[in-house]
PDB file of C-alpha atoms in Angstrom:
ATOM      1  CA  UNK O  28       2.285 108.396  82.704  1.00  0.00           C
ATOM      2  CA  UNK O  29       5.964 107.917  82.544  1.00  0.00           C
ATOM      3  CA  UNK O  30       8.028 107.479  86.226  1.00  0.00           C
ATOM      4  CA  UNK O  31      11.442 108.249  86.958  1.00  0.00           C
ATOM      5  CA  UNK O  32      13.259 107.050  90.261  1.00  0.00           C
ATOM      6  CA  UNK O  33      15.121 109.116  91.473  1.00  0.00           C
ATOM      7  CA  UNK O  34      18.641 107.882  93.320  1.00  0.00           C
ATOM      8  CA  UNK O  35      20.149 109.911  96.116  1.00  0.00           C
ATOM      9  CA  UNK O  36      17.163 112.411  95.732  1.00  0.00           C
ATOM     10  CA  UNK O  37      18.810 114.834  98.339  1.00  0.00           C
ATOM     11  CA  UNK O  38      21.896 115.761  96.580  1.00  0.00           C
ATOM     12  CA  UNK O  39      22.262 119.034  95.095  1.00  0.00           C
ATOM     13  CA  UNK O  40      23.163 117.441  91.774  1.00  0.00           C
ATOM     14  CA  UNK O  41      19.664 115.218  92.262  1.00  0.00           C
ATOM     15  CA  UNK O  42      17.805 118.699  93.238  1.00  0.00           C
ATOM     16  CA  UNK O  43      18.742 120.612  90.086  1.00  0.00           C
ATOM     17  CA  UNK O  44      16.893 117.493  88.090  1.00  0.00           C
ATOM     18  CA  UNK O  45      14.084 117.415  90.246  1.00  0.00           C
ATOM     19  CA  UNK O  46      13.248 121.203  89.399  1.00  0.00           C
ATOM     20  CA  UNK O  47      13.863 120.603  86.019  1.00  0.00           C
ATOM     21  CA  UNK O  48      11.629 118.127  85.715  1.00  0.00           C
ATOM     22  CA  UNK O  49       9.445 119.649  87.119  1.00  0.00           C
ATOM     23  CA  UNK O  50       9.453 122.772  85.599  1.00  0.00           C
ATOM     24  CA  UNK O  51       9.873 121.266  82.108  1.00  0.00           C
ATOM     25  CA  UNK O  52       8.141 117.563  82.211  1.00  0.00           C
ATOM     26  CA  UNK O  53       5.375 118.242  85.401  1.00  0.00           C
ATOM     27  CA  UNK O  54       2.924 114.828  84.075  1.00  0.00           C
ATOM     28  CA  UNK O  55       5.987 112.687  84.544  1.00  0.00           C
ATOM     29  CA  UNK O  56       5.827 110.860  87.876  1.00  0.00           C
ATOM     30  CA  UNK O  57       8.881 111.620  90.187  1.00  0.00           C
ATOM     31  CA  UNK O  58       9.669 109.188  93.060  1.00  0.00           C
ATOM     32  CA  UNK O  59      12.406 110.422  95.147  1.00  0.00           C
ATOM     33  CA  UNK O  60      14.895 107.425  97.184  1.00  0.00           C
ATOM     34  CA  UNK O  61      16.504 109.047 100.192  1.00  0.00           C
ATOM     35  CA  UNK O  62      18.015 107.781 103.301  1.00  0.00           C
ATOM     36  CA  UNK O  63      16.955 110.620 105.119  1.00  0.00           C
ATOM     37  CA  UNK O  64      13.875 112.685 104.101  1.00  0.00           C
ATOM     38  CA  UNK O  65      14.657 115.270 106.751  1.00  0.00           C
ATOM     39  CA  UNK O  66      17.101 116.146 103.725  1.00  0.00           C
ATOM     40  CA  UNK O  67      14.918 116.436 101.382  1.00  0.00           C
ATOM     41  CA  UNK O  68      12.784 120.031 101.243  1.00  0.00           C
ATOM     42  CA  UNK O  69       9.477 120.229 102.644  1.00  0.00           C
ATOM     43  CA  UNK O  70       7.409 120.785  99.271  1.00  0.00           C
ATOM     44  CA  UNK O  71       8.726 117.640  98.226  1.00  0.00           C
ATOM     45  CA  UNK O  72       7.919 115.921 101.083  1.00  0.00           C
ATOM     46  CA  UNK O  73       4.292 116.512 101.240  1.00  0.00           C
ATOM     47  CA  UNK O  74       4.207 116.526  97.401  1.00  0.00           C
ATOM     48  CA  UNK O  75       6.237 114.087  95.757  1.00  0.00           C
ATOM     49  CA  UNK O  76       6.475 110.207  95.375  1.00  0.00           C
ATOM     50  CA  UNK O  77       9.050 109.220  98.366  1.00  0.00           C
ATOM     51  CA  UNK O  78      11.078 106.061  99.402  1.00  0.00           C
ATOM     52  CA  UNK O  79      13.238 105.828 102.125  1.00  0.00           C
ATOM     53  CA  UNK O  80      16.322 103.636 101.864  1.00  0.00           C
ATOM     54  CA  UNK O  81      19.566 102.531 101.684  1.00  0.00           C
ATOM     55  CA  UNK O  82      21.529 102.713  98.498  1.00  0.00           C
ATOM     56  CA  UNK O  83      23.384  99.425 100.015  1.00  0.00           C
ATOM     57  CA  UNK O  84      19.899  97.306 100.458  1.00  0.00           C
ATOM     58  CA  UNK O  85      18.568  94.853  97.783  1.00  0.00           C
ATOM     59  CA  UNK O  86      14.997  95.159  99.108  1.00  0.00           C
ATOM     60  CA  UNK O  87      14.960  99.013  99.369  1.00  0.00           C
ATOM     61  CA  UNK O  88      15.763  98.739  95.487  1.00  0.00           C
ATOM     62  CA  UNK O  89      13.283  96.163  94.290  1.00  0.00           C
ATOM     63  CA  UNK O  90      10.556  98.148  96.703  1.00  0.00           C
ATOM     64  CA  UNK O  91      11.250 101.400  95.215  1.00  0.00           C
ATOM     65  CA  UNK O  92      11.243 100.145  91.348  1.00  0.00           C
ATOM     66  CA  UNK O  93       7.700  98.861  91.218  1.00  0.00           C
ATOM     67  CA  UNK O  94       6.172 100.636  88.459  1.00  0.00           C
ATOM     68  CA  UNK O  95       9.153 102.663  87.420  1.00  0.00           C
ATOM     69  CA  UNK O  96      10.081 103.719  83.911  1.00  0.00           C
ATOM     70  CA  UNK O  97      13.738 105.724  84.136  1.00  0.00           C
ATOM     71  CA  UNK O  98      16.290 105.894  87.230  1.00  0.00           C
ATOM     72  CA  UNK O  99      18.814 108.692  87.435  1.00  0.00           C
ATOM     73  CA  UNK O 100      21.197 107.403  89.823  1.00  0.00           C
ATOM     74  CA  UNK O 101      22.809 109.923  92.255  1.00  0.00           C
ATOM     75  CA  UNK O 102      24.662 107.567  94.962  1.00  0.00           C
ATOM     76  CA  UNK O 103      27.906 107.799  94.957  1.00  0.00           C
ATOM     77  CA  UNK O 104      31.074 107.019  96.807  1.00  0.00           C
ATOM     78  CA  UNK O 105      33.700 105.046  97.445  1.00  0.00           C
ATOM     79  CA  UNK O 106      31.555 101.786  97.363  1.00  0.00           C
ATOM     80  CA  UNK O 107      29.644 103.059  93.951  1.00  0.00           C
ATOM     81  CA  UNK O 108      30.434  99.694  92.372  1.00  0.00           C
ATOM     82  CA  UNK O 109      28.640  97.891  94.848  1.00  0.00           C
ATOM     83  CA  UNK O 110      25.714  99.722  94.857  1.00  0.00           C
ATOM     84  CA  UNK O 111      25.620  99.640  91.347  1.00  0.00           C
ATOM     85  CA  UNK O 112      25.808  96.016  91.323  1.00  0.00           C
ATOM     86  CA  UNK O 113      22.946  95.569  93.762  1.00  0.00           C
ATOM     87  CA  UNK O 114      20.690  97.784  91.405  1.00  0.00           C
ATOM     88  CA  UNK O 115      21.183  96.125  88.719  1.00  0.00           C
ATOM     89  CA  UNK O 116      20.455  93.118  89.985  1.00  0.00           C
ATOM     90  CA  UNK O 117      17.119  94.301  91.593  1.00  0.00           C
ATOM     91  CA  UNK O 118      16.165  95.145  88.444  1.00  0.00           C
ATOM     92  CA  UNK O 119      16.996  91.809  86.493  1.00  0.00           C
ATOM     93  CA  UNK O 120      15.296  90.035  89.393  1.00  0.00           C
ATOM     94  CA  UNK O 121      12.052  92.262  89.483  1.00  0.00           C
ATOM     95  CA  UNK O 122      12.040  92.072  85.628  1.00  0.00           C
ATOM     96  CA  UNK O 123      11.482  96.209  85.724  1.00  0.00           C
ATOM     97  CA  UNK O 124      10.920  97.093  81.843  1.00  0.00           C
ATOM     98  CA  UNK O 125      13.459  99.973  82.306  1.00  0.00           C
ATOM     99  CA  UNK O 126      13.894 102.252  79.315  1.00  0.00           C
ATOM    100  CA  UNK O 127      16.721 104.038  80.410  1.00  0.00           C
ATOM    101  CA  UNK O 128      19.204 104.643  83.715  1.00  0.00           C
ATOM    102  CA  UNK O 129      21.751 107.855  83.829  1.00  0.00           C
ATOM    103  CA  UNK O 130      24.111 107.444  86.277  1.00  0.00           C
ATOM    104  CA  UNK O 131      26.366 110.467  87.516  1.00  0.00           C
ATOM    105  CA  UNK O 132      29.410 109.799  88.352  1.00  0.00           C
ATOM    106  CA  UNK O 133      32.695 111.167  89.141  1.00  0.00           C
ATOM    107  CA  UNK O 134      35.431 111.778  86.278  1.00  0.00           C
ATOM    108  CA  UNK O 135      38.456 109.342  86.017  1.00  0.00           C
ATOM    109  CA  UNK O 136      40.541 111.395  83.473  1.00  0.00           C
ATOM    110  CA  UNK O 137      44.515 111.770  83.773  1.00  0.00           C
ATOM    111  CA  UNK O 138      44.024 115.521  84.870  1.00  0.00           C
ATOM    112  CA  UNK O 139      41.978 114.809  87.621  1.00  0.00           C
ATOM    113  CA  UNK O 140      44.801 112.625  89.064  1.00  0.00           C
ATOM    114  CA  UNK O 141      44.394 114.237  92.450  1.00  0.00           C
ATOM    115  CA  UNK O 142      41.188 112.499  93.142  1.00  0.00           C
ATOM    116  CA  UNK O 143      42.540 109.005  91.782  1.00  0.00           C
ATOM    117  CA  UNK O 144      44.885 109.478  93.989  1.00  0.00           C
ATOM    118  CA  UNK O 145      43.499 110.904  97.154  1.00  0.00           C
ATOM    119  CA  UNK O 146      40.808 108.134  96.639  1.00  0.00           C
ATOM    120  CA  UNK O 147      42.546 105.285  93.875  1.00  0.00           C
ATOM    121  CA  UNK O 148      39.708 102.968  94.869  1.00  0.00           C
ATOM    122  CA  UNK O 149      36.788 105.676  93.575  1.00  0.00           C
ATOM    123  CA  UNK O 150      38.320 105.661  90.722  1.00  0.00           C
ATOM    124  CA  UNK O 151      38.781 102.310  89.983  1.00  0.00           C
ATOM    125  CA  UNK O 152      34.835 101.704  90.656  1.00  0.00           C
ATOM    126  CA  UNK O 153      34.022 104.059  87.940  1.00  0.00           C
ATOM    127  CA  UNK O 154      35.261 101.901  85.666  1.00  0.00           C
ATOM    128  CA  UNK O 155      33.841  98.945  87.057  1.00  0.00           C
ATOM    129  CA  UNK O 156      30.595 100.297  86.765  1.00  0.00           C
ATOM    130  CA  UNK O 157      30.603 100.985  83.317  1.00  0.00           C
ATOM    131  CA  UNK O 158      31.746  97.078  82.772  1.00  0.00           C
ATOM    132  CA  UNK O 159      28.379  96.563  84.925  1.00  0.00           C
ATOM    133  CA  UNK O 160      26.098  98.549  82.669  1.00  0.00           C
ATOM    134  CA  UNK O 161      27.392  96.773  79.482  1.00  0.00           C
ATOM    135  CA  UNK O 162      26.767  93.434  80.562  1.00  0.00           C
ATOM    136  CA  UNK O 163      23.256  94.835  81.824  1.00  0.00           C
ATOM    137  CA  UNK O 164      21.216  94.674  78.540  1.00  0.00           C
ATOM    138  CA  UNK O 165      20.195  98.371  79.743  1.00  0.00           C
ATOM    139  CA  UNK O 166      19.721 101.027  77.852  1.00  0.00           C
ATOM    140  CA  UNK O 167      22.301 103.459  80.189  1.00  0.00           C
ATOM    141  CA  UNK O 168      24.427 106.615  80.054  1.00  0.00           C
ATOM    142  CA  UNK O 169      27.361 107.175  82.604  1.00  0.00           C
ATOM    143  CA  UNK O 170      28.052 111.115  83.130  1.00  0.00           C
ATOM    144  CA  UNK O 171      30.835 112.087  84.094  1.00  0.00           C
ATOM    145  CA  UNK O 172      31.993 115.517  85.591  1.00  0.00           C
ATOM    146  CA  UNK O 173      34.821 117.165  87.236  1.00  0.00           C
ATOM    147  CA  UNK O 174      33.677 119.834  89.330  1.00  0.00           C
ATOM    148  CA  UNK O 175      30.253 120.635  89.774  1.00  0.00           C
ATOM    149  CA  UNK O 176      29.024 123.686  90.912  1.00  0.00           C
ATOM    150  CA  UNK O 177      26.100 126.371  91.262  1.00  0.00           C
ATOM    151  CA  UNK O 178      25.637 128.496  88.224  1.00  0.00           C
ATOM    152  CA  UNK O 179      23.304 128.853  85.223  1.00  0.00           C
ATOM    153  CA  UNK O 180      22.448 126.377  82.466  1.00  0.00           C
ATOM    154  CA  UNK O 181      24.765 126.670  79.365  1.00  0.00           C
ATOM    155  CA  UNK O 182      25.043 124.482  76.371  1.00  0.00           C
ATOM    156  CA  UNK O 183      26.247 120.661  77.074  1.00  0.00           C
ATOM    157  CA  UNK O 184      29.300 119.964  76.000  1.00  0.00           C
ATOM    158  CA  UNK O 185      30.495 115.776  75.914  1.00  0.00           C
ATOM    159  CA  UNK O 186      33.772 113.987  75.055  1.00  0.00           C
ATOM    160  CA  UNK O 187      34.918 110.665  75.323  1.00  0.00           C
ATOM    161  CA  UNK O 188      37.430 109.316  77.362  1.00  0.00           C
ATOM    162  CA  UNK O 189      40.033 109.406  74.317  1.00  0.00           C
ATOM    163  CA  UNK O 190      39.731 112.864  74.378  1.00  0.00           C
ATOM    164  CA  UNK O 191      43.244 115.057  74.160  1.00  0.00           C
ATOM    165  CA  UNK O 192      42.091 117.984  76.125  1.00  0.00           C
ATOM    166  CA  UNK O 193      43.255 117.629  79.282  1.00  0.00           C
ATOM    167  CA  UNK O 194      42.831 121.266  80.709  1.00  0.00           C
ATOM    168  CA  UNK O 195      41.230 121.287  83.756  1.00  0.00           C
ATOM    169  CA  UNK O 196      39.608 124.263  83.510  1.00  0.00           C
ATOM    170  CA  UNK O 197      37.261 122.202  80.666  1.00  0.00           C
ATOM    171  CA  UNK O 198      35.789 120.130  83.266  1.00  0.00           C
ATOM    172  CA  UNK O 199      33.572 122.354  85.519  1.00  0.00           C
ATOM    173  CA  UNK O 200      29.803 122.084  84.986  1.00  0.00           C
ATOM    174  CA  UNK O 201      26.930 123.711  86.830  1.00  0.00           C
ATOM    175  CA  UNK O 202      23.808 121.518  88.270  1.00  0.00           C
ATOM    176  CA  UNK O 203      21.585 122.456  85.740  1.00  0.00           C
ATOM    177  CA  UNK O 204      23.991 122.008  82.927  1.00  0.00           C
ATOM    178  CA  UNK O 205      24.480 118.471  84.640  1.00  0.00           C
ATOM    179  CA  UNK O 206      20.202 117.937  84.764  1.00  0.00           C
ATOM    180  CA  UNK O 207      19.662 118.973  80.771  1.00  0.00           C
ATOM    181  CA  UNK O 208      22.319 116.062  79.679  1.00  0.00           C
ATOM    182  CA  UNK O 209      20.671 113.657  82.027  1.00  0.00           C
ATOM    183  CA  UNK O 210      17.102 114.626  80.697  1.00  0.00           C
ATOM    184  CA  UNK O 211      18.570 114.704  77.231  1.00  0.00           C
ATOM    185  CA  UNK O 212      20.010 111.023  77.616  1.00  0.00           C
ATOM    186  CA  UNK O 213      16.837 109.983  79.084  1.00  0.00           C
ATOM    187  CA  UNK O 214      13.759 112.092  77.256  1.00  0.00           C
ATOM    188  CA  UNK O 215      15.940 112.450  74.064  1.00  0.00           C
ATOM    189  CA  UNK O 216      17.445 109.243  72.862  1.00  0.00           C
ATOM    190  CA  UNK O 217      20.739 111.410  73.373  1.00  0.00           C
ATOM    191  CA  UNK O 218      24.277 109.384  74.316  1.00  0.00           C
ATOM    192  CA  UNK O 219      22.854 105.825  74.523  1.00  0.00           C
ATOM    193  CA  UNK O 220      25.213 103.660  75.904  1.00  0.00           C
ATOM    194  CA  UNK O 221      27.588 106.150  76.530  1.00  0.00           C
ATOM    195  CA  UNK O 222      30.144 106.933  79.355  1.00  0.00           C
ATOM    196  CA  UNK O 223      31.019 110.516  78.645  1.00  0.00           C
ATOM    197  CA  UNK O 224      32.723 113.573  80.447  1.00  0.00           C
ATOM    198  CA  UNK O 225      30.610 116.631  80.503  1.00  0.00           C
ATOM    199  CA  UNK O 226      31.153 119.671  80.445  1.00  0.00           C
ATOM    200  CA  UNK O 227      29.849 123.612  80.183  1.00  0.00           C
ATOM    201  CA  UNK O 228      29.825 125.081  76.558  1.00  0.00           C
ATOM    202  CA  UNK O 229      29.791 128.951  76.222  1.00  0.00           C
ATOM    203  CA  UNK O 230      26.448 131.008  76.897  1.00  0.00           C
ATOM    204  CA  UNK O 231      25.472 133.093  74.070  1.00  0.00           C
TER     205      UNK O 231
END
């Protein structure tokens, strides 16, 4: 049976996931890493796989990877770089045979200025981060999003960071949009070794 770890398992981002996961891959193993499982809803907590720690703490990492196959990462922040850091490391020092890790993260574009500037050092960790994961020997995908949102499923749409359209209207996505590209980059061989900007394509 395959496992995913789950990162920050109380978001709303990580929530839409879970339930598609469930819905759409219920023999794969979900174990769920929260600070605070109060957070989490109460089916999962009597149900699901759970590990409470800190997305700061070496140990919590290297206790909650043992036996794990996939991590969707969902910690975030301004100190993203360092817990990306101490993640990857757990996992070099366990020696965790991980296939694949999609991390969600926040978009750095030129049209979403505001929050480089508001918060310059964010920003600057996002591309850190994706310096990490190369030099990883992981198998990876960085999402990224602008604003993300309630809202049904439509088609995913990616682009690179070279791309010329800049209109900020092209970089909302809703959660489940957000879950299919992360189970598409880690069920589907889909982006490998990507950091892309996603976005919602039109329902038909």
């Amino acid at each position: 049976m395959s496992s995913v770890l789950i990162l920050g398992a109380s978001s709303p981002t990580a929530q839409a996931f879970i339930k598609m996961m469930s819905d759409e891959y219920p023999d794969v193993h979900l174990r769920l890493f929260v600070r605070n499982i109060n957070k989490l809803p109460m089916e999962q907590r009597h149900k699901l796989d759970i590990i409470i720690g800190d997305g700061a703490n070496y140990d919590d990492y290297v206790r909650a990877l043992s036996g794990i196959d996939y991590v969707y990462n969902a910690i975030g922040g301004a100190d993203s770089d360092e817990y990306t850091s101490t993640l990857l490391r757990a996992i070099r020092d366990s020696r965790c045979l991980i296939k694949h890790i999609v991390d969600i993260s926040v978009s750095s574009e030129q049209s979403l200025s505001g929050v480089r500037r508001i918060h310059p050092e964010y920003s600057k960790n996002q591309i850190n981060k994706l310096k990490m994961y190369q030099g990883s020997d992981l198998d990876f995908t960085i999402l990224q999003s602008g604003s993300i949102k309630n809202g049904p499923e439509t088609p995913v749409v990616t682009r690179t960071s070279d791309s010329k359209n800049n209109d900020t209207k092209n970089f909302n996505i809703s959660r489940a949009t957000l879950a299919r590209a992360a189970i598409n980059a880690l069920f589907k061989n889909q982006y490998a070794c990507e950091s892309l900007f996603v976005t919602n394509g039109k329902s038909a």
